Amino acid sequence: MVKSRNVSRYLAKLAAVLLLVSLATFLLLELIPGDPIDALLPDGATEEMRAAANERFGLDGPMLQRYFEWLGNALQGDLGRSIQSQVPVADAIVERLPVTLELAFVSILLALLIAVPVGVYSAYRPGGLVDRVTTLICAVTLSIPSFLLGVLLVFVFAVTLGALPVTGWTPLSEGLVPHLRSLALPVITLAALEAVGFIRLLRNDMIATLQQDFVLSARARGLSAPRILLAHALRPSAFSLLTVMGVALGRLIGGTVIVESIFSLPGLGSLVLTSITGRDLFMIQGIVLVVAVGYVLLNALVDLTYPLLDPRVRTT
């Protein structure tokens, strides 16, 4: 079992990291040049109007006091109000977050469904036809930026073949098939680059694992190739893949700005873009906080999954 002292130490480190994340997010607003209230006030606003706006948005106190007030409100789910739309920031994030989460999780799932069988077989037959073709496809895919891949997919599948919609988002409540059709091109765009990285990583780790004594012993005992690959070699080879998958998922949640813009998806990425354009700094601050905390918690979840893959980790 995992030692309780190690768990307590890990949770303490996690709390410290989250506290630093909150501080960095709060300072983001302080370090950006200009006054966020300028985006709200009309031209020729008086000092009285500025003072009233600062009081309304809680910007009239010392920085340390404002940080603890902001942190206390954030812990209760209150991230302030949007300067542009006046709606609560938390409500806007909750409304947009499901689209981004679904996009990120489905993209990672598709990338794994492609990468695991291809990576395992390429490691089983290194230098074979499948391995050489996969290496070529990976090299070509890595050289294509995500925005260009998205445009190419739109041209082929939407404009030329007419098989999928060009842009837009259909909620699941309007039917599974229309929902999947609107999800297909953005997911393929994001999953392609992730799958390439997963394939190369898993292939290299599997090749190293297949040289280990316990795998050679399994072969000597006459076990079938699928059993050796899936039951003996895949699990110890998945450490690096699991780590990279957690990082990739966090990156996708926070970095879908371009893909959501190309396909006109109502997710966090497009909300960030409109907030930056409108200098809606409270909204940007709230999104950065949510994404950063999610990123930290995802990586913590990955760390806690290691003992499930290798029992030796539980005793270290």
mmCIF file of C-alpha atoms in Angstrom:
data_model
loop_
_atom_site.group_PDB
_atom_site.id
_atom_site.type_symbol
_atom_site.label_atom_id
_atom_site.label_comp_id
_atom_site.label_asym_id
_atom_site.label_seq_id
_atom_site.Cartn_x
_atom_site.Cartn_y
_atom_site.Cartn_z
ATOM 1 C CA MET A 1 0.000 0.000 0.000
ATOM 2 C CA VAL A 2 1.054 3.569 -0.517
ATOM 3 C CA LYS A 3 2.568 4.899 2.689
ATOM 4 C CA SER A 4 0.269 7.398 4.433
ATOM 5 C CA ARG A 5 3.209 9.729 5.106
ATOM 6 C CA ASN A 6 4.000 9.857 1.381
ATOM 7 C CA VAL A 7 0.357 10.597 0.607
ATOM 8 C CA SER A 8 0.279 13.446 3.147
ATOM 9 C CA ARG A 9 3.509 14.862 1.739
ATOM 10 C CA TYR A 10 2.152 14.638 -1.804
ATOM 11 C CA LEU A 11 -1.124 16.350 -0.868
ATOM 12 C CA ALA A 12 0.813 19.129 0.900
ATOM 13 C CA LYS A 13 2.892 19.702 -2.260
ATOM 14 C CA LEU A 14 -0.276 19.696 -4.339
ATOM 15 C CA ALA A 15 -1.888 22.328 -2.077
ATOM 16 C CA ALA A 16 1.259 24.490 -2.309
ATOM 17 C CA VAL A 17 1.265 24.238 -6.106
ATOM 18 C CA LEU A 18 -2.415 25.194 -6.288
ATOM 19 C CA LEU A 19 -1.762 28.185 -4.014
ATOM 20 C CA LEU A 20 1.079 29.328 -6.280
ATOM 21 C CA VAL A 21 -1.162 28.869 -9.317
ATOM 22 C CA SER A 22 -3.813 31.102 -7.728
ATOM 23 C CA LEU A 23 -1.198 33.753 -6.873
ATOM 24 C CA ALA A 24 0.265 33.720 -10.395
ATOM 25 C CA THR A 25 -3.233 33.997 -11.880
ATOM 26 C CA PHE A 26 -4.098 36.944 -9.638
ATOM 27 C CA LEU A 27 -0.829 38.718 -10.488
ATOM 28 C CA LEU A 28 -1.650 38.252 -14.169
ATOM 29 C CA LEU A 29 -4.208 41.013 -13.843
ATOM 30 C CA GLU A 30 -1.751 43.224 -11.955
ATOM 31 C CA LEU A 31 1.071 42.844 -14.481
ATOM 32 C CA ILE A 32 -0.909 43.443 -17.670
ATOM 33 C CA PRO A 33 -0.356 47.039 -18.804
ATOM 34 C CA GLY A 34 -3.336 49.370 -18.552
ATOM 35 C CA ASP A 35 -6.331 49.594 -16.238
ATOM 36 C CA PRO A 36 -9.023 46.943 -16.825
ATOM 37 C CA ILE A 37 -11.655 49.494 -15.863
ATOM 38 C CA ASP A 38 -10.742 51.531 -18.964
ATOM 39 C CA ALA A 39 -12.625 48.964 -21.057
ATOM 40 C CA LEU A 40 -15.787 49.676 -19.066
ATOM 41 C CA LEU A 41 -15.718 53.453 -18.684
ATOM 42 C CA PRO A 42 -16.890 55.774 -21.480
ATOM 43 C CA ASP A 43 -14.618 58.392 -22.989
ATOM 44 C CA GLY A 44 -14.229 61.410 -20.713
ATOM 45 C CA ALA A 45 -15.120 59.469 -17.559
ATOM 46 C CA THR A 46 -14.607 61.429 -14.339
ATOM 47 C CA GLU A 47 -12.515 60.373 -11.362
ATOM 48 C CA GLU A 48 -15.720 59.756 -9.416
ATOM 49 C CA MET A 49 -16.910 57.313 -12.084
ATOM 50 C CA ARG A 50 -13.541 55.543 -12.039
ATOM 51 C CA ALA A 51 -13.557 55.302 -8.233
ATOM 52 C CA ALA A 52 -17.085 53.888 -8.270
ATOM 53 C CA ALA A 53 -16.124 51.288 -10.896
ATOM 54 C CA ASN A 54 -13.020 50.287 -8.925
ATOM 55 C CA GLU A 55 -15.142 49.843 -5.798
ATOM 56 C CA ARG A 56 -17.745 47.846 -7.708
ATOM 57 C CA PHE A 57 -15.161 45.380 -9.054
ATOM 58 C CA GLY A 58 -13.153 45.268 -5.812
ATOM 59 C CA LEU A 59 -10.065 47.034 -7.187
ATOM 60 C CA ASP A 60 -9.830 49.816 -4.615
ATOM 61 C CA GLY A 61 -7.912 48.052 -1.810
ATOM 62 C CA PRO A 62 -4.286 47.032 -1.212
ATOM 63 C CA MET A 63 -3.070 44.237 -3.492
ATOM 64 C CA LEU A 64 -2.562 41.640 -0.737
ATOM 65 C CA GLN A 65 -6.031 42.299 0.659
ATOM 66 C CA ARG A 66 -7.550 42.024 -2.793
ATOM 67 C CA TYR A 67 -5.716 38.733 -3.397
ATOM 68 C CA PHE A 68 -7.117 37.064 -0.289
ATOM 69 C CA GLU A 69 -10.599 38.416 -1.013
ATOM 70 C CA TRP A 70 -10.348 37.165 -4.592
ATOM 71 C CA LEU A 71 -9.021 33.759 -3.430
ATOM 72 C CA GLY A 72 -11.798 33.430 -0.845
ATOM 73 C CA ASN A 73 -14.436 34.233 -3.458
ATOM 74 C CA ALA A 74 -12.809 31.848 -5.970
ATOM 75 C CA LEU A 75 -12.919 29.003 -3.433
ATOM 76 C CA GLN A 76 -16.678 29.611 -3.205
ATOM 77 C CA GLY A 77 -17.043 29.569 -7.011
ATOM 78 C CA ASP A 78 -17.231 33.353 -7.430
ATOM 79 C CA LEU A 79 -14.722 34.533 -10.083
ATOM 80 C CA GLY A 80 -16.166 38.016 -10.441
ATOM 81 C CA ARG A 81 -18.135 39.521 -13.312
ATOM 82 C CA SER A 82 -17.216 40.000 -16.931
ATOM 83 C CA ILE A 83 -16.329 43.597 -17.718
ATOM 84 C CA GLN A 84 -17.873 43.292 -21.176
ATOM 85 C CA SER A 85 -21.076 41.306 -20.661
ATOM 86 C CA GLN A 86 -21.517 41.809 -16.877
ATOM 87 C CA VAL A 87 -22.386 38.107 -16.490
ATOM 88 C CA PRO A 88 -20.669 36.089 -13.731
ATOM 89 C CA VAL A 89 -17.354 34.725 -15.021
ATOM 90 C CA ALA A 90 -18.022 31.324 -13.439
ATOM 91 C CA ASP A 91 -21.346 31.013 -15.279
ATOM 92 C CA ALA A 92 -19.723 31.828 -18.628
ATOM 93 C CA ILE A 93 -16.978 29.248 -18.000
ATOM 94 C CA VAL A 94 -19.458 26.566 -16.915
ATOM 95 C CA GLU A 95 -21.465 27.208 -20.081
ATOM 96 C CA ARG A 96 -18.436 26.874 -22.384
ATOM 97 C CA LEU A 97 -16.359 24.260 -20.528
ATOM 98 C CA PRO A 98 -18.335 21.125 -21.590
ATOM 99 C CA VAL A 99 -17.582 21.765 -25.269
ATOM 100 C CA THR A 100 -13.845 22.100 -24.645
ATOM 101 C CA LEU A 101 -13.751 19.105 -22.288
ATOM 102 C CA GLU A 102 -15.591 16.887 -24.751
ATOM 103 C CA LEU A 103 -13.320 18.019 -27.559
ATOM 104 C CA ALA A 104 -10.194 17.298 -25.503
ATOM 105 C CA PHE A 105 -11.286 13.933 -24.050
ATOM 106 C CA VAL A 106 -12.628 12.550 -27.337
ATOM 107 C CA SER A 107 -9.448 13.693 -29.124
ATOM 108 C CA ILE A 108 -7.249 11.922 -26.577
ATOM 109 C CA LEU A 109 -9.431 8.799 -26.767
ATOM 110 C CA LEU A 110 -9.220 8.720 -30.564
ATOM 111 C CA ALA A 111 -5.455 9.286 -30.407
ATOM 112 C CA LEU A 112 -5.077 6.327 -28.023
ATOM 113 C CA LEU A 113 -7.287 4.078 -30.158
ATOM 114 C CA ILE A 114 -4.967 4.777 -33.078
ATOM 115 C CA ALA A 115 -1.655 4.858 -31.225
ATOM 116 C CA VAL A 116 -1.820 1.731 -29.044
ATOM 117 C CA PRO A 117 -2.350 -0.930 -31.751
ATOM 118 C CA VAL A 118 -0.097 0.833 -34.252
ATOM 119 C CA GLY A 119 2.655 1.469 -31.681
ATOM 120 C CA VAL A 120 2.531 -2.093 -30.325
ATOM 121 C CA TYR A 121 2.653 -3.688 -33.774
ATOM 122 C CA SER A 122 5.450 -1.379 -34.947
ATOM 123 C CA ALA A 123 7.488 -2.410 -31.902
ATOM 124 C CA TYR A 124 6.733 -6.082 -32.533
ATOM 125 C CA ARG A 125 8.003 -5.807 -36.130
ATOM 126 C CA PRO A 126 10.515 -2.918 -36.104
ATOM 127 C CA GLY A 127 11.721 -2.113 -39.603
ATOM 128 C CA GLY A 128 8.761 -3.944 -41.169
ATOM 129 C CA LEU A 129 6.334 -2.512 -43.704
ATOM 130 C CA VAL A 130 3.866 -1.227 -41.095
ATOM 131 C CA ASP A 131 6.660 0.336 -39.057
ATOM 132 C CA ARG A 132 8.180 2.082 -42.080
ATOM 133 C CA VAL A 133 4.837 3.385 -43.336
ATOM 134 C CA THR A 134 3.925 4.553 -39.837
ATOM 135 C CA THR A 135 7.255 6.351 -39.467
ATOM 136 C CA LEU A 136 6.690 8.142 -42.782
ATOM 137 C CA ILE A 137 3.126 9.174 -41.873
ATOM 138 C CA CYS A 138 4.284 10.399 -38.458
ATOM 139 C CA ALA A 139 7.024 12.529 -40.009
ATOM 140 C CA VAL A 140 4.599 14.096 -42.512
ATOM 141 C CA THR A 141 1.914 14.724 -39.878
ATOM 142 C CA LEU A 142 4.365 16.351 -37.466
ATOM 143 C CA SER A 143 5.402 18.814 -40.170
ATOM 144 C CA ILE A 144 1.827 20.097 -40.592
ATOM 145 C CA PRO A 145 0.614 22.789 -38.123
ATOM 146 C CA SER A 146 -2.764 22.061 -36.527
ATOM 147 C CA PHE A 147 -4.462 25.064 -38.133
ATOM 148 C CA LEU A 148 -3.271 23.971 -41.610
ATOM 149 C CA LEU A 149 -4.396 20.382 -40.973
ATOM 150 C CA GLY A 150 -7.812 21.706 -39.933
ATOM 151 C CA VAL A 151 -8.125 23.746 -43.119
ATOM 152 C CA LEU A 152 -7.076 20.744 -45.245
ATOM 153 C CA LEU A 153 -9.654 18.522 -43.553
ATOM 154 C CA VAL A 154 -12.362 21.121 -44.150
ATOM 155 C CA PHE A 155 -11.399 21.362 -47.822
ATOM 156 C CA VAL A 156 -11.419 17.575 -48.357
ATOM 157 C CA PHE A 157 -14.288 16.319 -46.195
ATOM 158 C CA ALA A 158 -16.584 19.357 -46.066
ATOM 159 C CA VAL A 159 -16.046 21.384 -49.249
ATOM 160 C CA THR A 160 -15.007 18.666 -51.757
ATOM 161 C CA LEU A 161 -16.841 15.568 -50.491
ATOM 162 C CA GLY A 162 -19.633 17.338 -48.614
ATOM 163 C CA ALA A 163 -19.583 14.557 -46.022
ATOM 164 C CA LEU A 164 -19.231 16.750 -42.927
ATOM 165 C CA PRO A 165 -20.273 20.284 -41.941
ATOM 166 C CA VAL A 166 -17.718 23.032 -42.553
ATOM 167 C CA THR A 167 -18.128 24.710 -39.149
ATOM 168 C CA GLY A 168 -20.550 24.942 -36.257
ATOM 169 C CA TRP A 169 -21.551 22.915 -33.229
ATOM 170 C CA THR A 170 -24.616 20.713 -32.847
ATOM 171 C CA PRO A 171 -25.482 19.880 -29.206
ATOM 172 C CA LEU A 172 -26.022 16.247 -28.253
ATOM 173 C CA SER A 173 -29.627 17.116 -27.358
ATOM 174 C CA GLU A 174 -30.330 17.569 -31.095
ATOM 175 C CA GLY A 175 -29.303 14.008 -31.961
ATOM 176 C CA LEU A 176 -26.237 11.781 -31.712
ATOM 177 C CA VAL A 177 -25.431 11.648 -35.424
ATOM 178 C CA PRO A 178 -25.552 15.438 -36.046
ATOM 179 C CA HIS A 179 -23.519 15.908 -32.857
ATOM 180 C CA LEU A 180 -20.804 13.468 -33.979
ATOM 181 C CA ARG A 181 -20.739 15.030 -37.459
ATOM 182 C CA SER A 182 -20.047 18.476 -35.972
ATOM 183 C CA LEU A 183 -17.414 16.962 -33.669
ATOM 184 C CA ALA A 184 -15.581 14.879 -36.276
ATOM 185 C CA LEU A 185 -13.265 17.353 -38.018
ATOM 186 C CA PRO A 186 -12.139 19.263 -34.877
ATOM 187 C CA VAL A 187 -11.436 15.970 -33.088
ATOM 188 C CA ILE A 188 -9.469 14.528 -36.018
ATOM 189 C CA THR A 189 -7.467 17.759 -36.238
ATOM 190 C CA LEU A 190 -6.463 17.578 -32.569
ATOM 191 C CA ALA A 191 -6.105 13.787 -32.363
ATOM 192 C CA ALA A 192 -3.802 13.453 -35.376
ATOM 193 C CA LEU A 193 -0.847 15.272 -33.805
ATOM 194 C CA GLU A 194 -1.365 13.627 -30.416
ATOM 195 C CA ALA A 195 -1.580 10.148 -31.983
ATOM 196 C CA VAL A 196 1.725 10.669 -33.772
ATOM 197 C CA GLY A 197 3.493 11.516 -30.521
ATOM 198 C CA PHE A 198 1.870 8.591 -28.709
ATOM 199 C CA ILE A 199 2.860 6.110 -31.449
ATOM 200 C CA ARG A 200 6.517 7.111 -31.436
ATOM 201 C CA LEU A 201 6.716 7.077 -27.640
ATOM 202 C CA LEU A 202 4.962 3.733 -27.174
ATOM 203 C CA ARG A 203 6.908 2.087 -30.012
ATOM 204 C CA ASN A 204 10.284 3.021 -28.519
ATOM 205 C CA ASP A 205 9.294 1.982 -24.982
ATOM 206 C CA MET A 206 7.826 -1.307 -26.220
ATOM 207 C CA ILE A 207 11.006 -2.155 -28.156
ATOM 208 C CA ALA A 208 13.029 -1.654 -24.961
ATOM 209 C CA THR A 209 10.571 -3.702 -22.890
ATOM 210 C CA LEU A 210 10.581 -6.584 -25.365
ATOM 211 C CA GLN A 211 14.308 -7.006 -24.663
ATOM 212 C CA GLN A 212 13.737 -7.484 -20.923
ATOM 213 C CA ASP A 213 14.403 -10.889 -19.308
ATOM 214 C CA PHE A 214 10.789 -11.437 -18.224
ATOM 215 C CA VAL A 215 9.615 -11.032 -21.822
ATOM 216 C CA LEU A 216 12.321 -13.371 -23.129
ATOM 217 C CA SER A 217 11.289 -15.871 -20.451
ATOM 218 C CA ALA A 218 7.665 -15.604 -21.578
ATOM 219 C CA ARG A 219 8.730 -16.302 -25.138
ATOM 220 C CA ALA A 220 10.786 -19.298 -23.980
ATOM 221 C CA ARG A 221 7.673 -20.679 -22.256
ATOM 222 C CA GLY A 222 5.906 -20.613 -25.612
ATOM 223 C CA LEU A 223 3.350 -17.883 -24.876
ATOM 224 C CA SER A 224 1.616 -16.428 -27.910
ATOM 225 C CA ALA A 225 2.750 -13.106 -29.345
ATOM 226 C CA PRO A 226 -0.530 -11.263 -28.530
ATOM 227 C CA ARG A 227 -0.362 -12.456 -24.908
ATOM 228 C CA ILE A 228 3.279 -11.401 -24.545
ATOM 229 C CA LEU A 229 2.595 -7.995 -26.091
ATOM 230 C CA LEU A 230 -0.652 -7.162 -24.323
ATOM 231 C CA ALA A 231 -0.336 -8.999 -20.995
ATOM 232 C CA HIS A 232 3.387 -8.654 -20.298
ATOM 233 C CA ALA A 233 4.967 -5.836 -22.331
ATOM 234 C CA LEU A 234 2.266 -3.178 -22.754
ATOM 235 C CA ARG A 235 1.695 -2.261 -19.102
ATOM 236 C CA PRO A 236 5.354 -1.555 -18.131
ATOM 237 C CA SER A 237 5.741 0.351 -21.402
ATOM 238 C CA ALA A 238 2.818 2.652 -20.649
ATOM 239 C CA PHE A 239 4.486 4.867 -17.995
ATOM 240 C CA SER A 240 5.803 7.452 -20.442
ATOM 241 C CA LEU A 241 2.599 7.298 -22.479
ATOM 242 C CA LEU A 242 0.486 7.919 -19.373
ATOM 243 C CA THR A 243 2.626 10.913 -18.377
ATOM 244 C CA VAL A 244 2.516 12.444 -21.851
ATOM 245 C CA MET A 245 -1.216 11.755 -22.112
ATOM 246 C CA GLY A 246 -1.880 13.763 -18.948
ATOM 247 C CA VAL A 247 0.200 16.658 -20.238
ATOM 248 C CA ALA A 248 -1.487 16.459 -23.642
ATOM 249 C CA LEU A 249 -4.963 16.485 -22.118
ATOM 250 C CA GLY A 250 -4.159 19.561 -20.043
ATOM 251 C CA ARG A 251 -2.643 21.231 -23.086
ATOM 252 C CA LEU A 252 -5.716 20.485 -25.197
ATOM 253 C CA ILE A 253 -8.107 21.894 -22.573
ATOM 254 C CA GLY A 254 -6.147 25.123 -22.443
ATOM 255 C CA GLY A 255 -4.948 25.307 -26.017
ATOM 256 C CA THR A 256 -7.879 24.719 -28.333
ATOM 257 C CA VAL A 257 -8.107 28.389 -29.273
ATOM 258 C CA ILE A 258 -7.091 27.920 -32.914
ATOM 259 C CA VAL A 259 -9.156 24.787 -33.573
ATOM 260 C CA GLU A 260 -12.263 26.226 -31.913
ATOM 261 C CA SER A 261 -11.845 29.396 -33.967
ATOM 262 C CA ILE A 262 -11.431 27.486 -37.256
ATOM 263 C CA PHE A 263 -14.559 25.390 -36.651
ATOM 264 C CA SER A 264 -16.587 28.088 -34.806
ATOM 265 C CA LEU A 265 -17.019 25.989 -31.661
ATOM 266 C CA PRO A 266 -18.548 27.623 -28.547
ATOM 267 C CA GLY A 267 -15.831 26.461 -26.138
ATOM 268 C CA LEU A 268 -13.323 28.067 -23.787
ATOM 269 C CA GLY A 269 -10.871 28.733 -26.619
ATOM 270 C CA SER A 270 -13.241 30.993 -28.512
ATOM 271 C CA LEU A 271 -14.234 32.673 -25.219
ATOM 272 C CA VAL A 272 -10.555 33.431 -24.515
ATOM 273 C CA LEU A 273 -10.175 34.916 -27.975
ATOM 274 C CA THR A 274 -13.173 37.242 -27.646
ATOM 275 C CA SER A 275 -12.095 38.191 -24.099
ATOM 276 C CA ILE A 276 -8.603 39.135 -25.279
ATOM 277 C CA THR A 277 -10.060 41.178 -28.133
ATOM 278 C CA GLY A 278 -12.397 43.015 -25.729
ATOM 279 C CA ARG A 279 -9.759 43.363 -22.955
ATOM 280 C CA ASP A 280 -12.116 41.470 -20.622
ATOM 281 C CA LEU A 281 -9.365 40.801 -18.092
ATOM 282 C CA PHE A 282 -11.584 39.331 -15.363
ATOM 283 C CA MET A 283 -12.842 36.712 -17.810
ATOM 284 C CA ILE A 284 -9.290 35.899 -18.937
ATOM 285 C CA GLN A 285 -8.194 35.641 -15.309
ATOM 286 C CA GLY A 286 -11.016 33.225 -14.494
ATOM 287 C CA ILE A 287 -10.332 31.006 -17.513
ATOM 288 C CA VAL A 288 -6.597 30.899 -16.798
ATOM 289 C CA LEU A 289 -7.296 29.898 -13.190
ATOM 290 C CA VAL A 290 -9.706 27.107 -14.156
ATOM 291 C CA VAL A 291 -7.392 25.730 -16.854
ATOM 292 C CA ALA A 292 -4.289 25.922 -14.623
ATOM 293 C CA VAL A 293 -6.005 24.186 -11.691
ATOM 294 C CA GLY A 294 -7.373 21.543 -14.059
ATOM 295 C CA TYR A 295 -3.896 20.998 -15.493
ATOM 296 C CA VAL A 296 -2.379 20.520 -12.009
ATOM 297 C CA LEU A 297 -5.140 18.129 -10.914
ATOM 298 C CA LEU A 298 -4.838 16.084 -14.103
ATOM 299 C CA ASN A 299 -1.122 15.593 -13.559
ATOM 300 C CA ALA A 300 -1.789 14.651 -9.928
ATOM 301 C CA LEU A 301 -4.269 12.046 -11.161
ATOM 302 C CA VAL A 302 -1.602 10.690 -13.511
ATOM 303 C CA ASP A 303 0.859 10.413 -10.616
ATOM 304 C CA LEU A 304 -1.708 8.532 -8.530
ATOM 305 C CA THR A 305 -2.282 6.098 -11.409
ATOM 306 C CA TYR A 306 1.340 4.889 -11.489
ATOM 307 C CA PRO A 307 0.860 2.356 -8.642
ATOM 308 C CA LEU A 308 -1.904 0.722 -10.660
ATOM 309 C CA LEU A 309 0.554 0.048 -13.486
ATOM 310 C CA ASP A 310 3.480 -1.093 -11.356
ATOM 311 C CA PRO A 311 3.004 -2.392 -7.766
ATOM 312 C CA ARG A 312 6.660 -1.564 -7.005
ATOM 313 C CA VAL A 313 5.751 2.146 -7.039
ATOM 314 C CA ARG A 314 3.449 1.660 -4.044
ATOM 315 C CA THR A 315 6.357 0.888 -1.734
ATOM 316 C CA THR A 316 8.672 3.707 -2.836
#
